[in-house]
Coordinates of C-alpha atoms in Angstrom, one line a residue:
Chain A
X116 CA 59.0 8.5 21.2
X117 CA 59.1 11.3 18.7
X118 CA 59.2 8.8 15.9
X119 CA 55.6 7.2 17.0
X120 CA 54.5 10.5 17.5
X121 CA 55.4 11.9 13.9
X122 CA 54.3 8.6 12.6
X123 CA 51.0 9.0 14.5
X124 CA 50.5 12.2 12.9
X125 CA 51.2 11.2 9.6
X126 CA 48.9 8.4 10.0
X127 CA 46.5 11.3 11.3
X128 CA 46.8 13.8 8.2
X129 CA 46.6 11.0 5.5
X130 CA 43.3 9.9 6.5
X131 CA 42.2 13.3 6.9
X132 CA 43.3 13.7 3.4
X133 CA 41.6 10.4 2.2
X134 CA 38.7 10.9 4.1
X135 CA 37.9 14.6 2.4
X136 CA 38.7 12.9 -1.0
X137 CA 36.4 10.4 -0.2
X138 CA 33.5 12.2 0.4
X139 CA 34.1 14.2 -3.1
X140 CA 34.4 10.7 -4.5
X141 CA 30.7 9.5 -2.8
X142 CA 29.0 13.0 -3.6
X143 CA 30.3 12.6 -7.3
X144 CA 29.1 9.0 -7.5
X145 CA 25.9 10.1 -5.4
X146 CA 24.9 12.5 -8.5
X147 CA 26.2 10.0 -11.1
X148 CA 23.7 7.3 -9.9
X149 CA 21.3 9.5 -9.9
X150 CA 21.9 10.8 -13.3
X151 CA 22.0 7.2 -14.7
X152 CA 18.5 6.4 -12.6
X153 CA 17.0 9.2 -14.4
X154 CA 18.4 7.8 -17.6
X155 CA 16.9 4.7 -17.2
X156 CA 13.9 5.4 -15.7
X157 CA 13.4 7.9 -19.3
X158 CA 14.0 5.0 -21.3
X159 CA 11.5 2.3 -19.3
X160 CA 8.7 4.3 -18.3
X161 CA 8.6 5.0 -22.2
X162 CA 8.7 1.7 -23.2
X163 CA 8.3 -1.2 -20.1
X164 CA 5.6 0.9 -18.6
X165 CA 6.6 -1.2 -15.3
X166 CA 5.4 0.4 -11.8
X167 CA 8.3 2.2 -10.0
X168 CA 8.8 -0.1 -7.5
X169 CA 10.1 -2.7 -9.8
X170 CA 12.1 -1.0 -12.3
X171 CA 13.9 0.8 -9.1
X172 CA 14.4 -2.4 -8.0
X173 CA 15.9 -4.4 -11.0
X174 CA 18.4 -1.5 -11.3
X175 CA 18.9 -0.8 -7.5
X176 CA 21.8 -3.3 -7.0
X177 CA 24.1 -1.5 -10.1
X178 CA 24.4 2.0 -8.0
X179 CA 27.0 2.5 -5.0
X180 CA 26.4 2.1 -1.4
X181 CA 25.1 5.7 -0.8
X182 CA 22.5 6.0 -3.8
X183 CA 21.5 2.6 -3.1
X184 CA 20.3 2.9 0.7
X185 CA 18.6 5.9 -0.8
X186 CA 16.8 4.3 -3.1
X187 CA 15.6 1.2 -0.3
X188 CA 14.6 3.9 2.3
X189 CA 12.7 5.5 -1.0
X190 CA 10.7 2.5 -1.7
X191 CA 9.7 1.8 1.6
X192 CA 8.1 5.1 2.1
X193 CA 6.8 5.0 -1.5
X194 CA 3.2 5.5 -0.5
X195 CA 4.0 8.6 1.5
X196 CA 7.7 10.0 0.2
X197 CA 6.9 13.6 1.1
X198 CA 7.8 12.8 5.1
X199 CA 10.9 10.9 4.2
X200 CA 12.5 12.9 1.8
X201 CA 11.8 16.1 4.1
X202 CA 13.9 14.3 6.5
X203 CA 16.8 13.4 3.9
X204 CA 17.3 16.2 3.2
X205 CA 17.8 17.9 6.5
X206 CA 20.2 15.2 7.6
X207 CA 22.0 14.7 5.1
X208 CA 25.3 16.0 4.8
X209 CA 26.9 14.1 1.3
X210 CA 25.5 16.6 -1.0
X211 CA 25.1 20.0 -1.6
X212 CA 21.6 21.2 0.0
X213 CA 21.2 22.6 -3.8
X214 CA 21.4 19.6 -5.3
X215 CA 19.4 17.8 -2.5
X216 CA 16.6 19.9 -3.3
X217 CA 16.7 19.2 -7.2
X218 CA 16.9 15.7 -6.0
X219 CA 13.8 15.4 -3.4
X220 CA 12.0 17.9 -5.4
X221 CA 12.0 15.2 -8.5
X222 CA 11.6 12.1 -6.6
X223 CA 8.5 14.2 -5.0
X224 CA 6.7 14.1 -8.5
X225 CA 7.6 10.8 -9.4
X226 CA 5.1 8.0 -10.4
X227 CA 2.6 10.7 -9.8
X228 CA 2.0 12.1 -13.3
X229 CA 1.8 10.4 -16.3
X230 CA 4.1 9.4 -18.6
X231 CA 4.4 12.6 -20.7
X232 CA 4.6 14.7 -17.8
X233 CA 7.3 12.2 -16.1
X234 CA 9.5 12.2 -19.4
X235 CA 9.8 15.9 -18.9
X236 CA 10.1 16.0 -15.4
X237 CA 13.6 13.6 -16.2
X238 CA 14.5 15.8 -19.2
X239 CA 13.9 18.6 -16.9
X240 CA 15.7 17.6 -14.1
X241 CA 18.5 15.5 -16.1
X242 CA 19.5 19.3 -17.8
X243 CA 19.7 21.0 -14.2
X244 CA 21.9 18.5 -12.9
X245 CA 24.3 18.7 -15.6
X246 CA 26.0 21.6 -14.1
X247 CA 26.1 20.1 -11.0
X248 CA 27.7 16.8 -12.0
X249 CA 30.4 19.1 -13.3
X250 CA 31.1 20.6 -10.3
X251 CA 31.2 17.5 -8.0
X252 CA 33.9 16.3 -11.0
X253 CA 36.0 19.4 -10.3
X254 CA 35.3 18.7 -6.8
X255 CA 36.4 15.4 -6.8
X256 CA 39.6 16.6 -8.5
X257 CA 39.9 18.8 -5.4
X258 CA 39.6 15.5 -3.5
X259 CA 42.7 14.1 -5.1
X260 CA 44.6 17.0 -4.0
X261 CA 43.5 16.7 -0.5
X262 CA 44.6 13.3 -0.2
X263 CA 48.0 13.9 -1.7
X264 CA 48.2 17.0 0.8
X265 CA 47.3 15.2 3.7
X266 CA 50.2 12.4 2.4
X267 CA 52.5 15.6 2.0
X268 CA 51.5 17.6 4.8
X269 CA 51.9 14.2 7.2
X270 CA 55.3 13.6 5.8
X271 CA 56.1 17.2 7.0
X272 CA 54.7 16.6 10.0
X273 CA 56.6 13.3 10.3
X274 CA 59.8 14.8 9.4
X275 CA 59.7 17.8 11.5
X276 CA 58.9 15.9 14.5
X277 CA 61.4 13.2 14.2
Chain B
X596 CA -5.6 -5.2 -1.0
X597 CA -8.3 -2.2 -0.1
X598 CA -6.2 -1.8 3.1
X599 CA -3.1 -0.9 0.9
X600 CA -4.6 2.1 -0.6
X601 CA -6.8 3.8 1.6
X602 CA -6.6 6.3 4.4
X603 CA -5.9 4.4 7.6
X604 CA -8.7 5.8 9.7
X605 CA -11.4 4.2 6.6
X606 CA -9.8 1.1 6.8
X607 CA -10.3 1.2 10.8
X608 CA -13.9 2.4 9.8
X609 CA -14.4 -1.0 7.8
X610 CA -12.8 -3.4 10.2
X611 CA -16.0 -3.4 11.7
X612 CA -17.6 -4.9 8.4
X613 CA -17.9 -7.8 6.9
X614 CA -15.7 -7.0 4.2
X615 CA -17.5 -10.1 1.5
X616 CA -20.5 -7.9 2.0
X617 CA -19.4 -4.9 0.8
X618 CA -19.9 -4.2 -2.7
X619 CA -19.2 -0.8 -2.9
X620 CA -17.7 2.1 -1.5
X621 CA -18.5 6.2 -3.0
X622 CA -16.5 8.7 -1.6
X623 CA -16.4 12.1 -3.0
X624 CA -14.4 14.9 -1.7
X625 CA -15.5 16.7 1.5
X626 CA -18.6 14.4 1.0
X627 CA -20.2 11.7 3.5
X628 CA -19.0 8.7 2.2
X629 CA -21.3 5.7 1.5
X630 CA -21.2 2.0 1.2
X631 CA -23.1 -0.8 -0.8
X632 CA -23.6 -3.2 2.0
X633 CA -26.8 -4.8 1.7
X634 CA -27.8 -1.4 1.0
X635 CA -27.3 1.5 1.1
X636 CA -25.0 3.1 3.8
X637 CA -23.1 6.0 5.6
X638 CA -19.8 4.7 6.2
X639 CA -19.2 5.9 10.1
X640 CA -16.1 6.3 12.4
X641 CA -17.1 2.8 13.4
X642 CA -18.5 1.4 10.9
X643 CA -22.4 2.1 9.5
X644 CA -23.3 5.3 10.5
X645 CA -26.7 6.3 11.3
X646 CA -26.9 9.8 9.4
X647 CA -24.4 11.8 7.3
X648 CA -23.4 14.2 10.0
X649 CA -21.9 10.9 11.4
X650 CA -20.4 9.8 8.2
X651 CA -16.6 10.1 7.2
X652 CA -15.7 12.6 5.0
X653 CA -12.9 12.1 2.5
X654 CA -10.7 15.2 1.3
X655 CA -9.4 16.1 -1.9
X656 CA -5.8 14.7 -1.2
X657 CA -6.8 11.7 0.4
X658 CA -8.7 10.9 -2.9
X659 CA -5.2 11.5 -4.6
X660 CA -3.3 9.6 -2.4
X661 CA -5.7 6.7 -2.9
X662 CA -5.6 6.9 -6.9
X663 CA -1.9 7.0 -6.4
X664 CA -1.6 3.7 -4.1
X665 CA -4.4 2.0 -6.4
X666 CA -1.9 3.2 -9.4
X667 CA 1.1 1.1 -7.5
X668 CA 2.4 4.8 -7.3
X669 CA 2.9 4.8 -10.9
X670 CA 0.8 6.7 -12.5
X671 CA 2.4 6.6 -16.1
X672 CA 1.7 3.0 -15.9
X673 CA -1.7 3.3 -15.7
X674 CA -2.7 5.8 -17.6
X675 CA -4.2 4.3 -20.3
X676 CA -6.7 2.8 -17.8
X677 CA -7.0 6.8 -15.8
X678 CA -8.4 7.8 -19.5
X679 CA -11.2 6.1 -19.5
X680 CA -11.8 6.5 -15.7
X681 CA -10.9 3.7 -14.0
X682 CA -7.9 2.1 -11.9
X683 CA -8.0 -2.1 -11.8
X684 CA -6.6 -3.2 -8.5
X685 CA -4.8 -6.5 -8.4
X686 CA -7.9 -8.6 -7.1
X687 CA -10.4 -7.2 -9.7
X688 CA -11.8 -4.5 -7.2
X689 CA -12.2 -1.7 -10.0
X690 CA -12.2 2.2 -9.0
X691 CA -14.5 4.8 -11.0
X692 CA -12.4 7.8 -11.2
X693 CA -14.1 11.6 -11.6
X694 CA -12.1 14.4 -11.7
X695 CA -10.5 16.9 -14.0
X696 CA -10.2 15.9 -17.5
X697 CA -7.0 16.9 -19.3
X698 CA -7.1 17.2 -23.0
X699 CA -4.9 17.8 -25.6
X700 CA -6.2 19.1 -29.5
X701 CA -9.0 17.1 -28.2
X702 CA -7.8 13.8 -26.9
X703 CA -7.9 12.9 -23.4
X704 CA -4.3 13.2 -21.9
X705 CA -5.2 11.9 -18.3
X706 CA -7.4 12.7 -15.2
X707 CA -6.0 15.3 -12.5
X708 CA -7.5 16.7 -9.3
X709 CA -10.2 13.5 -8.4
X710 CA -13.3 14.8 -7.2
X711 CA -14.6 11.4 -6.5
X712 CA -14.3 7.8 -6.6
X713 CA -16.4 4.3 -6.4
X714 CA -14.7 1.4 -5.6
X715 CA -16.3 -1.9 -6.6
X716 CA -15.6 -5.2 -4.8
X717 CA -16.0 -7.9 -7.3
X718 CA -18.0 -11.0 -6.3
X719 CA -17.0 -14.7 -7.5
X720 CA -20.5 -16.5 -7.1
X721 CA -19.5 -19.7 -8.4
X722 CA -22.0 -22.1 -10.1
X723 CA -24.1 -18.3 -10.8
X724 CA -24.5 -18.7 -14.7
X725 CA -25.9 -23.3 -14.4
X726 CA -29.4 -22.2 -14.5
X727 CA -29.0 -20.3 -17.3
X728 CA -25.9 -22.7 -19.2
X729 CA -28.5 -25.3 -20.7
X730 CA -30.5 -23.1 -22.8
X731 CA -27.0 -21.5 -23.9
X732 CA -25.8 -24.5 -25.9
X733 CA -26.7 -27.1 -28.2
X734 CA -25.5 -30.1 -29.5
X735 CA -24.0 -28.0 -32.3
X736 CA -22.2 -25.6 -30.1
X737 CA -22.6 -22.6 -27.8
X738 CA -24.6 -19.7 -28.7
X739 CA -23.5 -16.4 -29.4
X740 CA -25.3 -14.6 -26.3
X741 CA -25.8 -11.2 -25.2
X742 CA -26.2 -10.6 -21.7
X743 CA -27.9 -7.6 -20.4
X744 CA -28.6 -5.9 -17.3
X745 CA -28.6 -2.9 -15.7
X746 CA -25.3 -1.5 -13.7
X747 CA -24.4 -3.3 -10.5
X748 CA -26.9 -6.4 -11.8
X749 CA -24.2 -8.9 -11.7
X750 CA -22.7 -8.8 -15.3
X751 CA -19.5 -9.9 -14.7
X752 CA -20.3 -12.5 -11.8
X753 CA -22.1 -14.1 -14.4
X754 CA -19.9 -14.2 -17.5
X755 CA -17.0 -14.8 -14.9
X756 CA -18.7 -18.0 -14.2
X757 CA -20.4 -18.6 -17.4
X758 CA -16.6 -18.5 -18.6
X759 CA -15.6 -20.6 -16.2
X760 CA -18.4 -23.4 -16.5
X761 CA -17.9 -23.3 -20.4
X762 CA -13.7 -23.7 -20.1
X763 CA -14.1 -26.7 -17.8
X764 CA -17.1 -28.5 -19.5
X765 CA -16.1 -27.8 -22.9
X766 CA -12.2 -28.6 -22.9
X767 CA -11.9 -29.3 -26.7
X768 CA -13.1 -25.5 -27.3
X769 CA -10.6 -22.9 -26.6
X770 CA -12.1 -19.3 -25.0
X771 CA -10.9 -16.0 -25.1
X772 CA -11.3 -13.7 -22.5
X773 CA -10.8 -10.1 -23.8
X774 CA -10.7 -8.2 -20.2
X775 CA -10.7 -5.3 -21.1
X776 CA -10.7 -3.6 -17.4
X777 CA -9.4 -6.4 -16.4
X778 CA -12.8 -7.2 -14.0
X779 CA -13.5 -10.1 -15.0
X780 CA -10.0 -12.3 -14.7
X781 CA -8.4 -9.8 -12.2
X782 CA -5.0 -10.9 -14.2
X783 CA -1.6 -9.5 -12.4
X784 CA 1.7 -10.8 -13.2
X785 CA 0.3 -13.3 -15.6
X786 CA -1.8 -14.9 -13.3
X787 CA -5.8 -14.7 -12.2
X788 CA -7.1 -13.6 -9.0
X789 CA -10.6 -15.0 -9.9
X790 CA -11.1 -18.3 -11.4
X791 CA -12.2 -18.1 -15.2
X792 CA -11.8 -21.9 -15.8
X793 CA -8.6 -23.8 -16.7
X794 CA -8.6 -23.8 -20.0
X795 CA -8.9 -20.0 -20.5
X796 CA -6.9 -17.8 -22.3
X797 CA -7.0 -14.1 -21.6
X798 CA -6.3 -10.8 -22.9
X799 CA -6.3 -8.0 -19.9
X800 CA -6.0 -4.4 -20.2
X801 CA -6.7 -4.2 -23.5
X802 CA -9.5 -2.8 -26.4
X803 CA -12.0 -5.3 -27.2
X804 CA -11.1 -4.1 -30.9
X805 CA -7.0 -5.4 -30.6
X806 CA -8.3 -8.8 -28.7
X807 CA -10.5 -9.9 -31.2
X808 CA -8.6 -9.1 -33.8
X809 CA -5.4 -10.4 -32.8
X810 CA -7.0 -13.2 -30.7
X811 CA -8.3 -14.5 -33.9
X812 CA -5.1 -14.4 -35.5
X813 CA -3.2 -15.9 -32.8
X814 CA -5.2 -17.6 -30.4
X815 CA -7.5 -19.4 -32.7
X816 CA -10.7 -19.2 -30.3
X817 CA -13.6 -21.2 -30.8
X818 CA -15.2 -18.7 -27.6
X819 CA -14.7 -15.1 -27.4
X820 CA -16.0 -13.7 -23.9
X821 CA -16.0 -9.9 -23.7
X822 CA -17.6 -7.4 -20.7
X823 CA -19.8 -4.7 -21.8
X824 CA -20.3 -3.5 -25.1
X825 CA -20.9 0.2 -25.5
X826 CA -20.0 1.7 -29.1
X827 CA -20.1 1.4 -33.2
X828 CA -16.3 0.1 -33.1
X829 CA -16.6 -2.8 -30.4
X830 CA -19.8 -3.9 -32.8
X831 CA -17.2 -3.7 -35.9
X832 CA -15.1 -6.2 -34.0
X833 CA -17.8 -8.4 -32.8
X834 CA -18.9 -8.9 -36.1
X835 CA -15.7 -9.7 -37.8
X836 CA -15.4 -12.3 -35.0
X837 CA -18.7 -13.8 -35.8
X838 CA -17.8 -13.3 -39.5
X839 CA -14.6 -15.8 -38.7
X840 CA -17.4 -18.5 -36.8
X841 CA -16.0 -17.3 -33.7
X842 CA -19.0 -17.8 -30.8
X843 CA -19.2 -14.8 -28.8
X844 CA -20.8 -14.3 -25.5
X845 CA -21.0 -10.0 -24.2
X846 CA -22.4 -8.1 -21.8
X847 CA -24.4 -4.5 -22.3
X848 CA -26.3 -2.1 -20.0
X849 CA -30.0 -2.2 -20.3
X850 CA -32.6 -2.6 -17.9
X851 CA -34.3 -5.2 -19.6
X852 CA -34.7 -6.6 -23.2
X853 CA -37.7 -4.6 -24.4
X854 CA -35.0 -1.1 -23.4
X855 CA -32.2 -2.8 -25.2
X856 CA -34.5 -3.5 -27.9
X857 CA -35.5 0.5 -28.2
X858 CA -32.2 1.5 -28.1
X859 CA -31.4 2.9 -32.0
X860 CA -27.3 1.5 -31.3
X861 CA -28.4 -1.9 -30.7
X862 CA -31.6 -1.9 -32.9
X863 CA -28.8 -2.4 -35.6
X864 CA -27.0 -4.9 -33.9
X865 CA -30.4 -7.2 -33.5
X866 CA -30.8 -6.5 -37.5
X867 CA -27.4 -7.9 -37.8
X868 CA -28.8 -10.9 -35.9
X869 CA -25.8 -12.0 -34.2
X870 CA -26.8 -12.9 -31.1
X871 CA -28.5 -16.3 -30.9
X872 CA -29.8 -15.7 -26.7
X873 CA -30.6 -12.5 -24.8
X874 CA -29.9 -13.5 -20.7
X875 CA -31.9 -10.5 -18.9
X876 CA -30.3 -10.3 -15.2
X877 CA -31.6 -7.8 -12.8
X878 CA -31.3 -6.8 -9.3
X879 CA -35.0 -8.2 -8.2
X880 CA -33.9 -10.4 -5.6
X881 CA -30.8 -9.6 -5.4
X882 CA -27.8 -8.6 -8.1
X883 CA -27.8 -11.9 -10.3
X884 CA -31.0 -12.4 -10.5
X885 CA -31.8 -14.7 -14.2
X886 CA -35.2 -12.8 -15.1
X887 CA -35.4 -14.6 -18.7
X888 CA -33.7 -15.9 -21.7
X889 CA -35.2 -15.1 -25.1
X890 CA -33.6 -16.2 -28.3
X891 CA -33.0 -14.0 -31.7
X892 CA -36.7 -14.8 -32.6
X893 CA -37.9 -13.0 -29.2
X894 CA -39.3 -16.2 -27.5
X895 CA -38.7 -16.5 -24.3
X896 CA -37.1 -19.4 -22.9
X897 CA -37.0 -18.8 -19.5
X898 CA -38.5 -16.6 -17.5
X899 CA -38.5 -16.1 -13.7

């Protein structure tokens, strides 16, 4: 009995453990895709000149699960964004509301000015976010550790029960 | 394509119209807004409104919400267009765009804070421009042929057509379009919205100077078709394009010949005797109307 019940808990702390480092792991990729969205979008509303919809879309299928149901819920509020990205950003709970607002506050302004004003808007909001995609890297190094302590701290468990 | 870009209670508002008798629609913020439709209108809760107090009134950021969905909510990518104050929707319908210019050591950077806008419904009237086709060609060739009218006359209609009858009946000459607001193709995507002929080839969204310059180069025409001429430089092309034995059939704003020929800009243009026919449309019974035809020694060859 005691042995199902140690393994049960070791079971129980490990996915804790994976579960916190997993969320680092999202947030950090969350900012990354971002990051490389902005990059792109610098480098083809400069040159392409396409409409939003379309170069979000040729790229939408390169960024992670998160960004990517983001970016769909995005374009099919694109006429009226303001509504939906209110609402993102109260229920979300990946990212830092900090972050969040960097985020909705940029994708706000987009396609709406022209492509000077856009360029610097990315430049802009590519520099703020730098600071922030370092500490979702440190964070996600924090993850690590939670998942080996929730590995460790299960093992104890395990151990002391058995 | 109207019902993608504005405000939901207009678009209620027009359901009661016959939408392929609208030509046009003004609105202008915190302003009655009117319609073109057969005349002129109040557009109303439920359609034509008797008096302005009835009318719908149109705010400042519904105007900017509208340029933003005519833009495909991308702005930069039509800003080159927003300088020279106009959006080109998909299907040709063309939006007049007032507001705010912003400018930058003197050059125009964009348009901000619309004050007001006219939407124009383009019209395909097909088989428009035979009455007038005869006396534009010979057995040596087309003539190079000015078309004037005054604004809302029908301009386009007919050089849409015009371009169109020419393409089909003449296959063994090739015709450049240079769409320059892309009116008179509607191209999107490569494709046209309103029929220009088969043979056509066409330059959209771009100076009349770089398509007949380039179109020369590349496209070898033996037609150049080109909407509304208005300044020194688009003369400057026009005659280079004449100077290669390029035909070339444009459009220009005047009420009638005798006006154009008053007018000190295209005084020199007649001394330059390029144009071979004068086609005077006007709104007399209707926008398309074929008043006359003169030819470069001021005869008239038709008249209504």
């Amino acid at each position: 009995m005691n042995f199902i019940i140690g393994g049960l808990m070791f079971l129980l702390c490990a996915f804790i453990g994976f579960k916190i480092a997993n969320n680092y792991k999202r947030k950090l990729q969350f900012i990354t895709d971002f990051k490389t969205l902005l990059d792109y979008l610098e480098t083809n509303i400069l040159y392409l000149q396409d409409t939003l919809e379309k170069l979000i879309r040729d790229k939408m299928e390169s960024f992670h699960s998160d960004f990517k149901n983001f970016l769909e819920n995005y374009l099919q509020n694109l006429q009226n964004s303001t509504e939906f990205l209110e609402k993102w950003l109260k229920e979300q709970n990946l990212i830092d509301t900090e972050t969040a607002e960097i985020i909705k506050k940029f994708m706000l302004e987009l396609g709406r000015q022209d492509s000077t004003a856009q360029l610097q808007s990315i430049i802009q909001t590519n520099e703020i976010l730098a600071k922030h995609t370092e500490r979702a890297q440190g964070e996600q190094k924090k993850g690590y550790m939670s998942a080996r302590l929730g590995i460790m701290g299960g093992l104890a468990l395990f151990i002391i029960i058995i | 394509m109207l019902k993608k870009i504005l405000p939901t209670r207009f678009m209620r508002s027009l359901d009661f119209l016959q939408v392929d008798r609208l030509n046009e629609i003004r609105l202008r913020a915190n302003c009655p807004t009117i319609v073109y439709y057969g005349g002129k209108y109040f557009l109303g809760e439920n359609g034509l409104a008797d008096s302005s107090k009835d009318a719908l009134n149109v705010t400042s950021q519904e105007l900017n919400d509208i340029v933003f969905r005519a833009c495909e909510c991308s702005i930069y990518a039509h800003n080159e267009e927003l300088k020279q104050g106009f959006v080109t929707l998909q299907n040709g319908i063309r939006i007049g765009i007032c507001g705010e210019i912003v400018t930058d050591k003197g050059t125009i950077k964009t348009i901000k804070n619309f004050s007001s806008l006219n939407i124009r419904i383009p019209r395909e009237v097909k088989n428009c421009s035979l009455t007038a086709l005869p006396y534009l060609h010979n057995e040596n060739g087309i003539f190079n042929t000015l078309v004037v009218a005054p604004p809302g006359a029908g301009k386009t209609t007919f050089i849409r057509d015009l371009s169109a009858q020419l393409s089909d009946k003449f296959i063994a000459k090739n015709l450049l379009i240079i769409d320059e607001r892309n009116e008179i193709s509607a191209t999107c995507n490569g494709r046209t919205s309103l029929y220009v002929g088969k043979y056509s080839d066409i330059y959209s969204s771009c100076s009349k100077e770089f398509g007949i310059i380039n179109g020369i180069r590349t496209m070898t025409p033996d037609i150049i078709v080109l909407d509304e001429l208005a300044n020194k430089s688009d003369i400057e092309a026009l005659y280079n394009a004449v100077g290669c034995g390029v035909k070339v059939i444009a459009t220009t704003h005047s009420k009638d010949y005798n006006e154009l020929q008053s007018k000190p800009f295209f005084r020199e243009l007649l001394k330059m005797a390029i144009f071979e026919r004068f086609v005077v449309l006007s709104n007399a019974k209707g926008p398309g109307t074929l008043d006359n035809i003169w030819d470069e020694n001021n005869t008239c060859l038709y008249c209504r």
